[in-house]
Amino acid sequence: GQETHPPPPTATATPDLDLNPSTITMWQSLMSPTTSPLPPLPSTLPNLYTRLLSLTPYDRAEIETLWNVLSPGLGRFNSTEKQEVKKALRVAYVCHLGQVRKSGEPFVSHPVSVALLLASMSQDSQSVVAGLLHDTVEDTPMTFEAIETLFGREVEGLVKGETKISKLPTLVHGGGSSSSPRSPTSPLDEQAENLRQMFIAMTSDYRIIVIKLADRLHNMRTLRHMPSDKRRKISRETLDIFAPLAHRIGLWEVKNEMEEVSFMYLYPGEYKRLNRLLRKHQKRHRRALEGFKSILSDALRSDPQLREQGCEVKVEGRVKETYSLWLKMRKRGEDKLNFINDVIALRVILTPRARQGESEEARRRRGVWMCYHVLGLVQHSPGVEPRPQGVKDYISFPKPNGYKSLHSSVWFGGENVEVQIRTGSMHRVANWGVAAHWGYKADKSCDWLRGIRDWENDDVSSRDFVESVRRELLGKRVFVFLRNGKILNLCRGATAVDAAFQIHTEVGLGMHGVEINGERRPLSYELRNGDVVNVLTGEGRPEVEWMRFCKVRSSRAKLRGYFREKQRESALEAGEILLADFLAVHKETIERETYLPSGDPIPATAAALGPYLGNRTQFSCVEDLCEELGKRRDRRLLRGVVSKALKVPLSVLEEREGKETPARASSPGALKPRAEAPVVSQRQQANNGSLTVFADPDELCPICLPIPGDVVLGTPGASPGTYVTHRSGCPRVPIAPPAVSASGDPNPAPVPVTWPEFPSPSHSFLCEVAVYAADRKLLLSDCSNVVSQRAHILKTSSSTKREHALLEYLFKVRDLEQVQEVMDSLREVKSVMSCERRFGSLLKADDDEI
């Protein structure tokens, strides 16, 4: 009778593994294939070893059964590698013991199936081991440290990468600031973050992608056991992300199977309709394929060139996959198969025999030559009518995933037939992609994946990140030519600007035009397959508008970097202007009030201030200071830095700029509502007997130009009993004057001066304002209109330096409030960075008639 086995033991909670060097030695002896029977069970072994030692005969038989399924696919591995794989199988079996999948199968059947898929893709032994262990950390007490100790760091890295991807929904819920653009706020955001982290995890080692794709493919094969809503969700994710990913690295068979299963669950009606349509034409298709195959096989066998080259020829037929067929029909608006030229296809695979002493490269070239020779045989076979423009040469112009082949569309027996001609090595790449060769390479990275790593630190939402990957890396491609024959491979929708930046960053930054196929086109021109691109460079300069029609992320990143640098240069230049102007205006005050050692030069420029910053301020160099000033335009910061650097009391600089003016409502010079001004003398006796000196509008200092509302002082005038009015801080008012003048006469100290309470409406006062702005058209006109509407302009001046402008206005006002109104209005003008009142007037000094 049939042998029976006891039922498998039920799953029990397993404590965490406790690994140490002594138990590792015992582990190695336990796993040795020559160890029989197992040694006595020491009490110090961790739980994993306990379970390995206590495996029942049924468990051991099950492991051997699984090994018999797995081992035929490991023919490329040596005995040591096979031993590692079997060791991983035993660990996976023990870790998943008692776990069952939705289908009712033991859970260990899933990692074994994943390992089989990886072996069929010609992956290395580490990938196969990682495929067996990829669910152990997520679903069992196994730890990454245990895997590293038992199987090495390389396997541990692969398992960690795959596990990180699988556990992302849990990790996403674990925390994160809600203010971050990457923080998920909905199921869609969570899924996007999941995919974002998956792409980033894959960048370090391509094998993580392959393991993930094998995992997803086997899950798709068993998807029928999941609830319907879960099937649709997984199918949509597979169709949007994993199938294009498999296509991008050339895993054609994986991509096709994923698309077919997803199509079946997402569009069941269309899937059934298309299958009925294919069955309806099945006899015609079979007849055409078999007839053409027979004719072509005879022609190839009898060809003397192929016989001379010792070439093995294989001809096989296939019917196009339903999902790809459905996409093509939908794109063309067709509901019939008659006008689809690759519904059925023949595939010719050529394998030239190696000749003695022939190099691999020479054999490869011989195979390529034979492909073109067979193309001629195909198009001149009896009963075959080539289609116009029906040849696609993917050998000279491979696809981005490494696919190479010659495609020829022909008519045979009233049917469109596509013939694909390739060598054996091209066929392996067509089925399993470049991954078919990666197993033998030391470099486990991939150029296009490294592009994802460059995006990792971009502060964008996960949805935008995933959309960029889907569009630029996994989406359709467009191929264009440069004048020198070089081919550019860009995402579909790329523009001329993207092509320029793909050539070189400097080409993109210096372009001023583009010619497409010999004709001038706008920079926003969307490139098409086969376009010949000629980028015109010279004195071009990027414009912000380019960001709007750039489609490639790397192009936009380069443009952002350029504009950031220009913004920095602009802020630096603006800061230099503000700092130089401040030093020029306050030069005399700084020289008089500084506590620097006698003889130290007082800086007059921004560069000269650099050595004084040092440890006295928070800025280590003058460039940082100027950049900060240009960004913030903060006069308080400017005064504070100059005060510390040049050892000038801050209160002096603040008073010099009128920052300590008392509240106007309570100051002696506060303005009251206008009334008829009585005639008053400059000296007037107050009620308490003290002497009050009033400012005389005809005796104002021409250097500082005081205005009613300023804090002012008086010095003796030319006529006895008169006083010249100065702004506080005026260089003509010494802080501590000598007791006698140069002639020996008494030299009185300055006296406080008060503005008349009722100023004469006929009096007006001069004021000069400097406006710093980003240069643009109509800037001078806009600012002049603002000033002329609020004051009487006497003189203006303008100058530009690169992208900045300095506008100067000398005008007449009644009082300080009117000055403030003019300055506030100027600050609201577009592109104005700052507006400052001058201490005195440079324009008046240039024109004595004012």
Tab-separated table of N, CA and C in Angstrom, residues 4 12 33 90 118 344 366 385 467 483 518 525 559 584 602 605 616 626 631 658 667 676 678 693 773:
chain	number	residue	atom	x	y	z
A	4	THR	N	2.272	6.165	4.279
A	4	THR	CA	1.627	7.321	4.921
A	4	THR	C	2.593	7.965	5.878
A	12	THR	N	4.167	26.680	16.365
A	12	THR	CA	4.195	27.164	17.743
A	12	THR	C	5.040	28.417	17.794
A	33	PRO	N	26.421	17.406	5.230
A	33	PRO	CA	25.695	16.265	4.650
A	33	PRO	C	26.264	14.916	5.076
A	90	ARG	N	16.784	23.733	4.467
A	90	ARG	CA	16.449	23.157	5.775
A	90	ARG	C	16.047	24.252	6.754
A	118	LEU	N	14.574	31.785	-9.674
A	118	LEU	CA	15.873	32.453	-9.701
A	118	LEU	C	16.922	31.570	-10.376
A	344	ILE	N	1.004	36.884	-35.054
A	344	ILE	CA	1.760	35.639	-35.084
A	344	ILE	C	3.182	35.955	-35.534
A	366	ARG	N	30.488	36.848	-36.101
A	366	ARG	CA	30.040	35.909	-37.121
A	366	ARG	C	28.532	35.643	-36.978
A	385	GLU	N	5.899	38.102	-49.160
A	385	GLU	CA	5.889	39.463	-49.688
A	385	GLU	C	6.288	40.421	-48.557
A	467	GLU	N	6.000	58.504	-9.727
A	467	GLU	CA	5.562	58.870	-11.071
A	467	GLU	C	6.758	59.169	-11.972
A	483	ARG	N	24.312	64.811	-34.666
A	483	ARG	CA	24.937	64.965	-35.983
A	483	ARG	C	26.091	63.993	-36.180
A	518	GLY	N	17.356	69.406	-39.548
A	518	GLY	CA	17.804	70.514	-40.388
A	518	GLY	C	16.953	71.756	-40.320
A	525	TYR	N	10.133	71.712	-28.336
A	525	TYR	CA	9.772	70.676	-29.306
A	525	TYR	C	9.882	69.293	-28.674
A	559	LEU	N	18.836	72.390	-14.079
A	559	LEU	CA	18.334	73.763	-14.186
A	559	LEU	C	18.127	74.377	-12.804
A	584	ALA	N	30.297	103.273	3.227
A	584	ALA	CA	30.579	104.585	2.652
A	584	ALA	C	29.831	105.686	3.394
A	602	ILE	N	40.367	101.534	8.190
A	602	ILE	CA	38.940	101.307	8.236
A	602	ILE	C	38.492	100.824	6.855
A	605	THR	N	35.289	98.769	1.608
A	605	THR	CA	34.593	97.844	0.714
A	605	THR	C	34.239	96.558	1.468
A	616	ARG	N	34.877	87.537	15.685
A	616	ARG	CA	34.024	88.569	16.272
A	616	ARG	C	32.554	88.410	15.881
A	626	CYS	N	27.633	88.645	2.941
A	626	CYS	CA	26.953	89.334	1.844
A	626	CYS	C	25.763	88.521	1.337
A	631	LYS	N	19.896	88.073	0.970
A	631	LYS	CA	18.656	87.320	1.122
A	631	LYS	C	17.693	88.017	2.077
A	658	GLY	N	18.967	106.926	12.868
A	658	GLY	CA	17.687	107.392	13.366
A	658	GLY	C	16.827	106.307	13.949
A	667	SER	N	7.607	113.211	21.421
A	667	SER	CA	8.888	113.901	21.266
A	667	SER	C	8.664	115.387	21.098
A	676	GLU	N	-2.170	127.827	11.508
A	676	GLU	CA	-1.449	129.011	11.032
A	676	GLU	C	-0.213	129.189	11.879
A	678	PRO	N	2.648	130.946	13.700
A	678	PRO	CA	3.064	132.281	14.133
A	678	PRO	C	4.538	132.490	13.846
A	693	VAL	N	16.097	126.304	21.699
A	693	VAL	CA	16.557	126.712	20.372
A	693	VAL	C	15.711	125.981	19.334
A	773	ALA	N	17.244	97.259	-6.413
A	773	ALA	CA	16.220	96.386	-6.994
A	773	ALA	C	16.850	95.434	-8.003
